[in-house]
Structures are given as C-alpha cells and as structure tokens.
mmCIF file of C-alpha atoms in Angstrom:
data_model
loop_
_atom_site.group_PDB
_atom_site.id
_atom_site.type_symbol
_atom_site.label_atom_id
_atom_site.label_comp_id
_atom_site.label_asym_id
_atom_site.label_seq_id
_atom_site.Cartn_x
_atom_site.Cartn_y
_atom_site.Cartn_z
ATOM 1 C CA MET A 286 20.713 -73.075 39.265
ATOM 2 C CA MET A 287 21.415 -69.086 39.963
ATOM 3 C CA GLY A 288 24.819 -69.420 38.127
ATOM 4 C CA ARG A 289 23.132 -71.068 35.084
ATOM 5 C CA TYR A 290 20.487 -68.280 34.782
ATOM 6 C CA PHE A 291 23.198 -65.619 35.191
ATOM 7 C CA PHE A 292 25.169 -67.250 32.443
ATOM 8 C CA ILE A 293 22.031 -67.278 30.030
ATOM 9 C CA ILE A 294 21.389 -63.618 30.884
ATOM 10 C CA VAL A 295 25.182 -62.739 29.920
ATOM 11 C CA ILE A 296 24.886 -64.601 26.625
ATOM 12 C CA THR A 297 21.577 -62.675 25.825
ATOM 13 C CA LEU A 298 23.171 -59.367 26.421
ATOM 14 C CA LEU A 299 25.964 -60.095 24.251
ATOM 15 C CA PHE A 300 23.941 -61.231 21.383
ATOM 16 C CA PHE A 301 21.998 -57.927 21.385
ATOM 17 C CA VAL A 302 24.849 -55.906 21.636
ATOM 18 C CA GLY A 303 26.155 -57.785 18.841
ATOM 19 C CA CYS A 304 23.111 -57.228 16.822
ATOM 20 C CA SER A 305 23.276 -53.415 17.571
ATOM 21 C CA THR A 306 26.978 -53.121 16.571
ATOM 22 C CA LYS A 307 26.274 -54.746 13.043
ATOM 23 C CA GLU A 308 23.359 -52.241 12.548
ATOM 24 C CA GLU A 309 25.610 -49.255 13.403
ATOM 25 C CA ALA A 310 28.444 -50.333 11.404
ATOM 26 C CA PRO A 311 27.133 -48.906 8.145
ATOM 27 C CA LEU A 312 26.462 -45.406 9.855
ATOM 28 C CA MET A 313 30.243 -45.412 10.917
ATOM 29 C CA GLN A 314 31.144 -44.801 7.278
ATOM 30 C CA LYS A 315 31.230 -41.208 6.104
ATOM 31 C CA LYS A 316 29.349 -40.565 2.905
ATOM 32 C CA ALA A 317 31.658 -39.234 0.017
ATOM 33 C CA LEU A 318 30.813 -36.134 -1.712
ATOM 34 C CA PRO A 319 30.457 -36.711 -5.448
ATOM 35 C CA SER A 320 33.322 -35.719 -7.698
ATOM 36 C CA TRP A 321 31.326 -33.365 -9.826
ATOM 37 C CA TYR A 322 30.514 -31.189 -6.642
ATOM 38 C CA THR A 323 33.878 -30.987 -5.083
ATOM 39 C CA ASN A 324 35.663 -30.665 -8.566
ATOM 40 C CA PRO A 325 32.832 -29.226 -10.792
ATOM 41 C CA PRO A 326 33.741 -28.268 -14.512
ATOM 42 C CA LEU A 327 34.679 -24.851 -15.281
ATOM 43 C CA THR A 328 32.837 -22.539 -17.568
ATOM 44 C CA THR A 329 34.348 -22.444 -21.109
ATOM 45 C CA GLN A 330 33.886 -20.122 -23.899
ATOM 46 C CA THR A 331 30.973 -22.342 -25.239
ATOM 47 C CA LYS A 332 29.503 -23.490 -22.095
ATOM 48 C CA LEU A 333 28.153 -22.268 -18.585
ATOM 49 C CA TYR A 334 28.248 -24.490 -15.600
ATOM 50 C CA ALA A 335 26.794 -23.781 -11.897
ATOM 51 C CA LEU A 336 26.191 -25.585 -8.744
ATOM 52 C CA GLY A 337 23.071 -25.338 -6.532
ATOM 53 C CA GLU A 338 21.972 -26.500 -3.135
ATOM 54 C CA GLY A 339 18.337 -26.529 -1.582
ATOM 55 C CA GLU A 340 15.792 -28.175 0.412
ATOM 56 C CA SER A 341 14.549 -29.797 -2.700
ATOM 57 C CA LYS A 342 15.879 -30.539 -6.266
ATOM 58 C CA GLU A 343 13.544 -27.649 -7.560
ATOM 59 C CA VAL A 344 15.044 -25.155 -4.966
ATOM 60 C CA ALA A 345 18.576 -26.410 -5.766
ATOM 61 C CA ILE A 346 17.984 -25.687 -9.703
ATOM 62 C CA THR A 347 16.652 -22.405 -8.615
ATOM 63 C CA ASN A 348 19.837 -21.275 -6.808
ATOM 64 C CA ALA A 349 21.952 -22.813 -9.513
ATOM 65 C CA LEU A 350 20.187 -20.559 -12.152
ATOM 66 C CA SER A 351 20.771 -17.669 -9.613
ATOM 67 C CA MET A 352 24.772 -18.506 -9.429
ATOM 68 C CA MET A 353 24.724 -18.808 -13.202
ATOM 69 C CA ALA A 354 23.264 -15.439 -13.577
ATOM 70 C CA SER A 355 25.678 -13.824 -11.435
ATOM 71 C CA THR A 356 28.518 -15.280 -13.405
ATOM 72 C CA LEU A 357 27.355 -13.322 -16.388
ATOM 73 C CA SER A 358 27.987 -9.989 -14.967
ATOM 74 C CA VAL A 359 24.536 -9.028 -14.153
ATOM 75 C CA SER A 360 23.921 -6.563 -11.567
ATOM 76 C CA ILE A 361 22.921 -9.057 -8.883
ATOM 77 C CA GLU A 362 24.517 -8.996 -5.462
ATOM 78 C CA SER A 363 25.107 -12.562 -4.370
ATOM 79 C CA THR A 364 27.035 -14.570 -1.733
ATOM 80 C CA PHE A 365 27.644 -18.130 -1.614
ATOM 81 C CA ASN A 366 28.829 -19.726 1.536
ATOM 82 C CA ALA A 367 29.654 -23.315 1.571
ATOM 83 C CA LYS A 368 30.823 -25.143 5.083
ATOM 84 C CA LYS A 369 31.809 -28.972 5.508
ATOM 85 C CA PHE A 370 32.308 -30.091 8.897
ATOM 86 C CA VAL A 371 32.504 -33.481 10.726
ATOM 87 C CA GLU A 372 30.799 -34.203 13.900
ATOM 88 C CA GLU A 373 32.415 -36.852 15.993
ATOM 89 C CA GLY A 374 30.596 -38.732 18.776
ATOM 90 C CA VAL A 375 29.007 -42.006 19.341
ATOM 91 C CA ARG A 376 28.317 -42.285 15.606
ATOM 92 C CA ASN A 377 30.643 -40.574 13.049
ATOM 93 C CA SER A 378 28.712 -38.409 10.240
ATOM 94 C CA HIS A 379 29.420 -36.182 7.555
ATOM 95 C CA GLN A 380 27.138 -33.403 6.925
ATOM 96 C CA LEU A 381 27.490 -30.791 4.070
ATOM 97 C CA THR A 382 25.617 -27.353 4.700
ATOM 98 C CA THR A 383 25.611 -25.108 1.683
ATOM 99 C CA GLN A 384 24.151 -21.709 2.268
ATOM 100 C CA SER A 385 22.925 -19.416 -0.640
ATOM 101 C CA GLU A 386 21.966 -15.773 0.038
ATOM 102 C CA ILE A 387 20.937 -13.980 -3.224
ATOM 103 C CA GLN A 388 20.159 -10.318 -2.900
ATOM 104 C CA SER A 389 19.064 -8.680 -5.965
ATOM 105 C CA ASP A 390 18.466 -4.932 -6.920
ATOM 106 C CA VAL A 391 17.328 -5.869 -10.342
ATOM 107 C CA LYS A 392 15.264 -8.399 -11.828
ATOM 108 C CA LYS A 393 16.729 -11.847 -12.208
ATOM 109 C CA ILE A 394 17.532 -12.990 -15.459
ATOM 110 C CA ARG A 395 15.369 -15.864 -16.700
ATOM 111 C CA ILE A 396 17.473 -18.762 -17.871
ATOM 112 C CA SER A 397 15.230 -21.127 -19.509
ATOM 113 C CA ASN A 398 17.679 -22.833 -21.644
ATOM 114 C CA TYR A 399 19.858 -25.094 -19.446
ATOM 115 C CA GLU A 400 19.993 -28.818 -18.690
ATOM 116 C CA VAL A 401 20.649 -30.720 -15.284
ATOM 117 C CA LEU A 402 23.741 -32.804 -15.607
ATOM 118 C CA GLU A 403 23.932 -34.202 -11.986
ATOM 119 C CA ALA A 404 21.366 -34.358 -9.131
ATOM 120 C CA GLN A 405 21.714 -36.047 -5.834
ATOM 121 C CA GLU A 406 20.093 -36.029 -2.412
ATOM 122 C CA LEU A 407 22.337 -35.668 0.545
ATOM 123 C CA GLY A 408 20.138 -36.330 3.313
ATOM 124 C CA PHE A 409 16.843 -34.771 4.634
ATOM 125 C CA ARG A 410 15.850 -31.747 2.791
ATOM 126 C CA LYS A 411 19.494 -31.556 1.269
ATOM 127 C CA HIS A 412 19.796 -31.565 -2.598
ATOM 128 C CA ILE A 413 22.687 -30.630 -4.693
ATOM 129 C CA VAL A 414 22.606 -30.178 -8.733
ATOM 130 C CA LEU A 415 25.002 -29.285 -11.328
ATOM 131 C CA ILE A 416 23.586 -27.606 -14.412
ATOM 132 C CA ALA A 417 24.973 -26.383 -17.590
ATOM 133 C CA SER A 418 23.839 -24.104 -20.814
ATOM 134 C CA GLU A 419 25.328 -23.742 -23.890
ATOM 135 C CA LYS A 420 26.167 -19.860 -24.212
ATOM 136 C CA LYS A 421 25.038 -19.839 -28.380
ATOM 137 C CA ARG A 422 21.598 -21.496 -27.268
ATOM 138 C CA LEU A 423 21.218 -19.401 -24.214
ATOM 139 C CA PHE A 424 21.802 -16.005 -26.353
ATOM 140 C CA GLU A 425 19.328 -17.098 -29.006
ATOM 141 C CA SER A 426 16.543 -17.903 -26.459
ATOM 142 C CA LEU A 427 17.132 -14.479 -24.720
ATOM 143 C CA LYS A 428 17.059 -12.918 -28.174
ATOM 144 C CA SER A 429 13.822 -14.522 -28.890
ATOM 145 C CA GLU A 430 12.220 -13.605 -25.525
ATOM 146 C CA LEU A 431 13.049 -9.992 -26.144
ATOM 147 C CA GLU A 432 11.645 -10.001 -29.780
ATOM 148 C CA GLN A 433 8.237 -11.433 -28.306
ATOM 149 C CA LYS A 434 8.219 -8.970 -25.643
ATOM 150 C CA PHE A 435 8.459 -5.702 -28.120
ATOM 151 C CA ALA A 436 6.064 -7.520 -30.484
ATOM 152 C CA LEU A 437 3.656 -7.855 -27.498
ATOM 153 C CA ALA A 438 4.474 -4.202 -26.704
ATOM 154 C CA ASP A 439 3.540 -3.168 -30.255
ATOM 155 C CA ALA A 440 0.485 -5.152 -30.437
ATOM 156 C CA GLN A 441 -0.787 -3.157 -27.171
ATOM 157 C CA LEU A 442 0.164 0.215 -28.372
ATOM 158 C CA SER A 443 -1.351 -0.345 -31.803
ATOM 159 C CA SER A 444 -4.760 -0.101 -29.892
ATOM 160 C CA LEU A 445 -4.041 3.374 -28.231
ATOM 161 C CA HIS A 446 -6.428 5.097 -30.634
ATOM 162 C CA LEU A 447 -9.429 3.135 -29.136
ATOM 163 C CA HIS A 448 -8.885 4.563 -25.611
ATOM 164 C CA HIS A 449 -8.901 8.102 -23.861
ATOM 165 C CA ALA A 450 -5.731 9.647 -22.846
ATOM 166 C CA LEU A 451 -5.592 8.301 -19.060
ATOM 167 C CA GLU A 452 -6.201 4.598 -20.451
ATOM 168 C CA GLN A 453 -3.409 5.373 -23.014
ATOM 169 C CA LEU A 454 -1.207 6.468 -19.927
ATOM 170 C CA ASP A 455 -1.914 3.225 -18.386
ATOM 171 C CA ILE A 456 -1.006 1.158 -21.490
ATOM 172 C CA TYR A 457 2.464 3.002 -21.640
ATOM 173 C CA LYS A 458 2.895 2.424 -17.956
ATOM 174 C CA LYS A 459 2.448 -1.494 -18.314
ATOM 175 C CA VAL A 460 4.296 -1.633 -21.549
ATOM 176 C CA LEU A 461 7.325 0.056 -19.831
ATOM 177 C CA HIS A 462 7.018 -2.234 -16.652
ATOM 178 C CA GLU A 463 7.226 -5.343 -18.995
ATOM 179 C CA LEU A 464 10.419 -4.019 -20.490
ATOM 180 C CA GLU A 465 12.095 -2.536 -17.432
ATOM 181 C CA ASP A 466 14.546 -5.536 -17.301
ATOM 182 C CA VAL A 467 15.522 -5.373 -20.779
ATOM 183 C CA PRO A 468 18.900 -3.465 -20.137
ATOM 184 C CA ASP A 469 20.197 -6.298 -17.681
ATOM 185 C CA THR A 470 19.146 -8.821 -20.451
ATOM 186 C CA LEU A 471 21.168 -6.729 -22.867
ATOM 187 C CA VAL A 472 24.186 -6.958 -20.792
ATOM 188 C CA VAL A 473 23.877 -10.494 -20.327
ATOM 189 C CA MET A 474 23.531 -11.055 -24.055
ATOM 190 C CA ASN A 475 26.676 -8.894 -24.811
ATOM 191 C CA VAL A 476 28.520 -11.091 -22.230
ATOM 192 C CA LEU A 477 27.445 -14.403 -24.099
ATOM 193 C CA GLN A 478 28.230 -12.669 -27.629
ATOM 194 C CA ASN A 479 30.665 -9.702 -27.832
ATOM 195 C CA SER A 480 29.560 -8.641 -31.305
ATOM 196 C CA PHE A 481 26.082 -8.090 -29.826
ATOM 197 C CA HIS A 482 25.174 -4.474 -28.459
ATOM 198 C CA GLY A 483 21.430 -4.056 -28.515
ATOM 199 C CA GLU A 484 21.271 -0.276 -29.295
ATOM 200 C CA SER A 485 18.126 -0.871 -31.351
ATOM 201 C CA PHE A 486 16.479 -2.219 -28.264
ATOM 202 C CA ILE A 487 17.508 0.689 -26.199
ATOM 203 C CA GLN A 488 16.444 2.960 -28.668
ATOM 204 C CA LYS A 489 12.845 1.435 -28.833
ATOM 205 C CA ILE A 490 12.637 1.918 -25.011
ATOM 206 C CA GLN A 491 13.744 5.530 -25.127
ATOM 207 C CA LYS A 492 11.184 6.245 -27.692
ATOM 208 C CA LEU A 493 8.532 4.931 -25.536
ATOM 209 C CA LYS A 494 9.388 6.626 -22.667
ATOM 210 C CA ASN A 495 9.450 9.856 -24.699
ATOM 211 C CA SER A 496 5.868 9.103 -25.657
ATOM 212 C CA HIS A 497 4.686 8.295 -22.251
ATOM 213 C CA ALA A 498 6.411 11.663 -20.891
ATOM 214 C CA ALA A 499 4.831 13.662 -23.950
ATOM 215 C CA LEU A 500 1.178 12.116 -23.313
ATOM 216 C CA LEU A 501 1.639 12.933 -19.509
ATOM 217 C CA ALA A 502 2.722 16.452 -20.191
ATOM 218 C CA SER A 503 -0.459 16.995 -22.374
ATOM 219 C CA ILE A 504 -2.903 15.715 -19.748
ATOM 220 C CA SER A 505 -4.605 18.394 -17.797
ATOM 221 C CA PHE A 506 -7.635 18.567 -15.246
ATOM 222 C CA GLU A 507 -10.160 20.891 -13.953
ATOM 223 C CA ILE A 508 -12.001 20.609 -10.722
ATOM 224 C CA GLU A 509 -15.881 21.711 -10.541
ATOM 225 C CA THR A 510 -17.242 21.525 -6.859
ATOM 226 C CA ASP A 511 -20.445 22.686 -5.485
ATOM 227 C CA GLU A 512 -20.628 25.070 -2.259
ATOM 228 C CA ASN A 513 -20.207 22.132 0.153
ATOM 229 C CA SER A 514 -17.415 20.801 -1.597
ATOM 230 C CA LYS A 515 -14.803 23.740 -2.171
ATOM 231 C CA ASN A 516 -12.629 22.628 0.838
ATOM 232 C CA LEU A 517 -11.938 19.337 -0.943
ATOM 233 C CA GLN A 518 -10.371 21.029 -3.865
ATOM 234 C CA ALA A 519 -6.959 21.697 -2.333
ATOM 235 C CA PRO A 520 -6.063 18.069 -1.345
ATOM 236 C CA ILE A 521 -6.830 16.847 -4.890
ATOM 237 C CA ARG A 522 -4.900 19.765 -6.599
ATOM 238 C CA GLU A 523 -1.951 18.716 -4.312
ATOM 239 C CA ALA A 524 -2.143 15.079 -5.315
ATOM 240 C CA LEU A 525 -2.327 15.696 -9.019
ATOM 241 C CA GLY A 526 0.695 18.210 -8.837
ATOM 242 C CA ALA A 527 2.652 15.343 -7.103
ATOM 243 C CA LYS A 528 1.835 13.172 -10.209
ATOM 244 C CA LYS A 529 3.099 16.077 -12.702
ATOM 245 C CA VAL A 530 -0.504 16.573 -13.810
ATOM 246 C CA GLN A 531 -1.476 20.208 -14.928
ATOM 247 C CA ILE A 532 -4.618 21.962 -13.458
ATOM 248 C CA ASP A 533 -6.254 24.267 -15.973
ATOM 249 C CA ASN A 534 -9.185 24.894 -18.196
ATOM 250 C CA SER A 535 -8.804 23.280 -21.911
ATOM 251 C CA SER A 536 -10.755 21.804 -24.500
ATOM 252 C CA ALA A 537 -8.115 19.377 -25.766
ATOM 253 C CA LYS A 538 -8.740 15.720 -26.144
ATOM 254 C CA THR A 539 -6.394 15.158 -23.381
ATOM 255 C CA HIS A 540 -8.475 17.337 -20.813
ATOM 256 C CA PHE A 541 -10.575 16.002 -18.072
ATOM 257 C CA LYS A 542 -13.080 17.429 -15.500
ATOM 258 C CA ILE A 543 -13.389 16.166 -11.771
ATOM 259 C CA ILE A 544 -16.875 16.943 -10.461
ATOM 260 C CA ILE A 545 -17.241 17.099 -6.863
ATOM 261 C CA ARG A 546 -20.883 17.057 -4.836
ATOM 262 C CA SER A 547 -21.301 16.996 -1.344
ATOM 263 C CA ASP A 548 -24.519 16.422 0.783
ATOM 264 C CA ILE A 549 -23.764 17.344 4.323
ATOM 265 C CA GLN A 550 -25.814 16.852 7.406
ATOM 266 C CA ARG A 551 -25.450 18.660 10.427
ATOM 267 C CA ALA A 552 -25.774 16.536 13.787
ATOM 268 C CA SER A 553 -24.544 16.823 17.581
ATOM 269 C CA SER A 554 -23.259 13.937 19.833
ATOM 270 C CA TYR A 555 -21.664 13.924 23.321
ATOM 271 C CA GLY A 556 -20.643 17.802 23.148
ATOM 272 C CA PHE A 557 -19.323 17.425 19.411
ATOM 273 C CA THR A 558 -20.831 19.186 16.337
ATOM 274 C CA LEU A 559 -20.773 16.773 13.420
ATOM 275 C CA ALA A 560 -20.797 17.173 9.879
ATOM 276 C CA ARG A 561 -21.651 13.947 7.954
ATOM 277 C CA SER A 562 -20.680 14.267 4.429
ATOM 278 C CA ALA A 563 -21.815 12.075 1.452
ATOM 279 C CA ILE A 564 -19.489 12.992 -1.133
ATOM 280 C CA GLU A 565 -19.911 11.901 -4.851
ATOM 281 C CA ILE A 566 -16.974 12.209 -7.389
ATOM 282 C CA SER A 567 -17.320 11.912 -11.041
ATOM 283 C CA VAL A 568 -14.510 12.303 -13.940
ATOM 284 C CA LYS A 569 -15.565 13.262 -17.355
ATOM 285 C CA GLU A 570 -13.332 12.969 -20.600
ATOM 286 C CA SER A 571 -13.270 15.788 -23.350
ATOM 287 C CA LYS A 572 -16.490 14.432 -24.964
ATOM 288 C CA ASN A 573 -18.325 14.760 -21.436
ATOM 289 C CA SER A 574 -18.726 11.215 -20.970
ATOM 290 C CA ILE A 575 -18.282 9.837 -17.375
ATOM 291 C CA ILE A 576 -15.215 7.558 -17.415
ATOM 292 C CA ALA A 577 -14.788 7.067 -13.725
ATOM 293 C CA GLY A 578 -16.322 7.968 -10.182
ATOM 294 C CA ASN A 579 -16.442 7.138 -6.419
ATOM 295 C CA LYS A 580 -18.767 7.853 -3.488
ATOM 296 C CA LEU A 581 -17.347 8.479 0.025
ATOM 297 C CA ASN A 582 -18.821 8.974 3.478
ATOM 298 C CA ILE A 583 -16.811 11.146 5.586
ATOM 299 C CA THR A 584 -17.875 12.516 9.040
ATOM 300 C CA GLY A 585 -16.116 15.494 10.561
ATOM 301 C CA GLN A 586 -16.373 16.629 13.970
ATOM 302 C CA SER A 587 -15.554 19.499 16.284
ATOM 303 C CA THR A 588 -16.182 21.148 19.825
ATOM 304 C CA GLN A 589 -15.764 24.350 18.124
ATOM 305 C CA GLY A 590 -18.759 24.684 15.823
ATOM 306 C CA TYR A 591 -19.876 23.348 12.414
ATOM 307 C CA GLU A 592 -17.384 25.139 10.234
ATOM 308 C CA ILE A 593 -14.519 23.562 11.854
ATOM 309 C CA ALA A 594 -16.241 20.108 11.590
ATOM 310 C CA LYS A 595 -16.734 20.812 7.835
ATOM 311 C CA GLN A 596 -13.087 21.609 7.724
ATOM 312 C CA SER A 597 -12.193 17.991 9.599
ATOM 313 C CA VAL A 598 -14.064 16.800 6.479
ATOM 314 C CA ALA A 599 -11.499 18.174 4.270
ATOM 315 C CA VAL A 600 -8.735 16.981 6.490
ATOM 316 C CA LYS A 601 -9.778 13.550 6.506
ATOM 317 C CA PHE A 602 -10.333 13.566 2.733
ATOM 318 C CA GLY A 603 -6.732 14.710 2.445
ATOM 319 C CA GLU A 604 -5.558 11.855 4.533
ATOM 320 C CA MET A 605 -7.643 9.513 2.589
ATOM 321 C CA ILE A 606 -5.833 10.410 -0.436
ATOM 322 C CA GLN A 607 -2.497 10.041 0.942
ATOM 323 C CA LYS A 608 -3.050 6.759 2.421
ATOM 324 C CA GLU A 609 -5.021 5.268 -0.774
ATOM 325 C CA GLY A 610 -3.711 7.306 -3.607
ATOM 326 C CA ILE A 611 -5.522 9.809 -5.650
ATOM 327 C CA GLY A 612 -6.172 7.201 -8.359
ATOM 328 C CA LYS A 613 -8.179 5.042 -6.027
ATOM 329 C CA ILE A 614 -10.101 8.087 -4.693
ATOM 330 C CA LEU A 615 -10.876 9.437 -8.203
ATOM 331 C CA GLY A 616 -11.724 5.715 -9.670
ATOM 332 C CA LEU A 617 -8.940 6.005 -12.141
ATOM 333 C CA GLU A 618 -5.775 4.231 -12.883
ATOM 334 C CA LEU A 619 -2.904 7.202 -12.132
#
C-alpha cells in the first residue's frame, strides 16, 4: 500500500515539473532586436533619420528629436550610450538598456515636421523608435516659424506709442526673449539648405537690440524722500545703477520720479530700541501720473539707541532689494 502511494506522489510531481518546463520554454528564447534598430537607415542629402529610446513612446520620440537636432550641427552637447548585455541564469534573457543624456546650453530646436517610421515596446517602460524628417519640408517649417515670430514681434512693437517708457522697455525685453533662439535656428536652416544664410533676420534682431539699448539709455529717475526716508535713497540708487539706469533730474518723457514716505514709530522691547517703519513708495511718470508703488513694513532694532535703529531699517531695506529685486520693491518691471 505504501509503495502505491509513493508511486502516485512521484507521478504527480513529474506532471507538475513537466507543466512548469513547458511554461518556461518560451522564456528561454532571446528576443531579437529589430533590424531597423540594429542597422538603421543613414541620413541622406534629402532625409534625416534618428533613433530614440525612453520609458514611453512619447519620451522615446523626444529623445529621437534631440538626437536629430544634434546631427544638424546645433550647439547642443549630447552623449548617447547604448549597452547590450545578456544575463545568464535559471532563465536566459536579453535586455537592452539605452541611456541618453542630453545637456543643452542653448534652446533645443523644435523639429515639428517629422514622422515615426517604426516603434516597438521592448519590455516594461522600454520603448524604441525610428523617426525621419525630409530636409526640405523641415527647412520650410522652420522658415515659416521664424516669419511668424517676427510678425508677432512687429505686432507687439507697433503698440509701443501707447505705453510709457518703462512698459516699452518691458515689451522690448519680452520680444528679444522670444527671438533669442533665432541664431541657432538659422544654423540649422543653413545646414539644411546651404544657399540660405539668414542675414536679414540677424539684422532685424540687431536693430531691436539697438532700439532697446537706446531706450534704456534715455530712461532716468529722480528720488524724492521725506525726512524719515532719506537713509533709504542709497540702496535704491545702488540698485538702479546696477540696472544701468541714470539718476538725475529731467523733464523728458522717459523720466520718472520715485517718491518715498515713511511713518516711523519708536518703541522699546527687552532692552532694544525699535524703529517701526511703515514705508510707502510711489512711482510717477513725466505727466505726474502714478504708474506703480508699494507699501513695506520694516522694523529696525538696536541696543545703541534710536538713530542706530533707524539705520537698521535702511540696512534691512537694502537686503530686501538685493533679495527680491528693485523692480518688485518699486512695483515695476525692471
């Protein structure tokens, strides 16, 4: 009887081992990499190709676009490392790890004209793609985007006369910021079409920079304070000087007046003399209209008397300007 039970147990174990072996058999096979990845098409005179890998298809496409941009001689520092290795153990497996680290000192050129030729999921959070872009169509799309940018810039600048000088300065800064990647785009366009040089675009940007610089040079401020606020002038002068803004008296349309008033309350606490200052700042343009302002509460303290406590207010005021910027303190865009 015991022999029969032993025989049944052995048969049962062999059955489960057999099933387990059959289930693991497919896992023993190595997953072949697609030929388009191991032997991708080369870039030609008319078409660009690039591979990309990422934890999702979208990330893989983004990395492929970055690699495509790097092949266009754009000033983008990039490294691309691919490693293939096989782990041997109870189960054989083939794992592909592709690492892409892209460090950029300039804005990446936005390549919007492309198509995804191939895409495959290798495993959990591992996708690879092959993308392509026709050079002529890419050139035309980049040119169209440039023309749209400059058209938008012209539209913004056409309204300058409706604004005071500080608002005009802010408009110039925003326009130039939107155009700061144009030189890199021109490099790409020249690579795509050797006959294109783009001097006219560079000249437009230089003209805008000259206009911005001329406007900045024409802007001036004067500072008017009451008796309690005199020690607040120095930090403001220093901050405006760092912005290359003139401090003088003028009647020009680009002249502004900063008015500072302070209400100081003297108090004592735990051996300290306190100077509790309620500071009111207003900025007026040449027509005497208030265009900006701010209110601050700063408490100075000292063990050496009231005058030192008031100096402490000026020190804290200067530190606030350094931390937050003179523009925020005045309520302006500077």
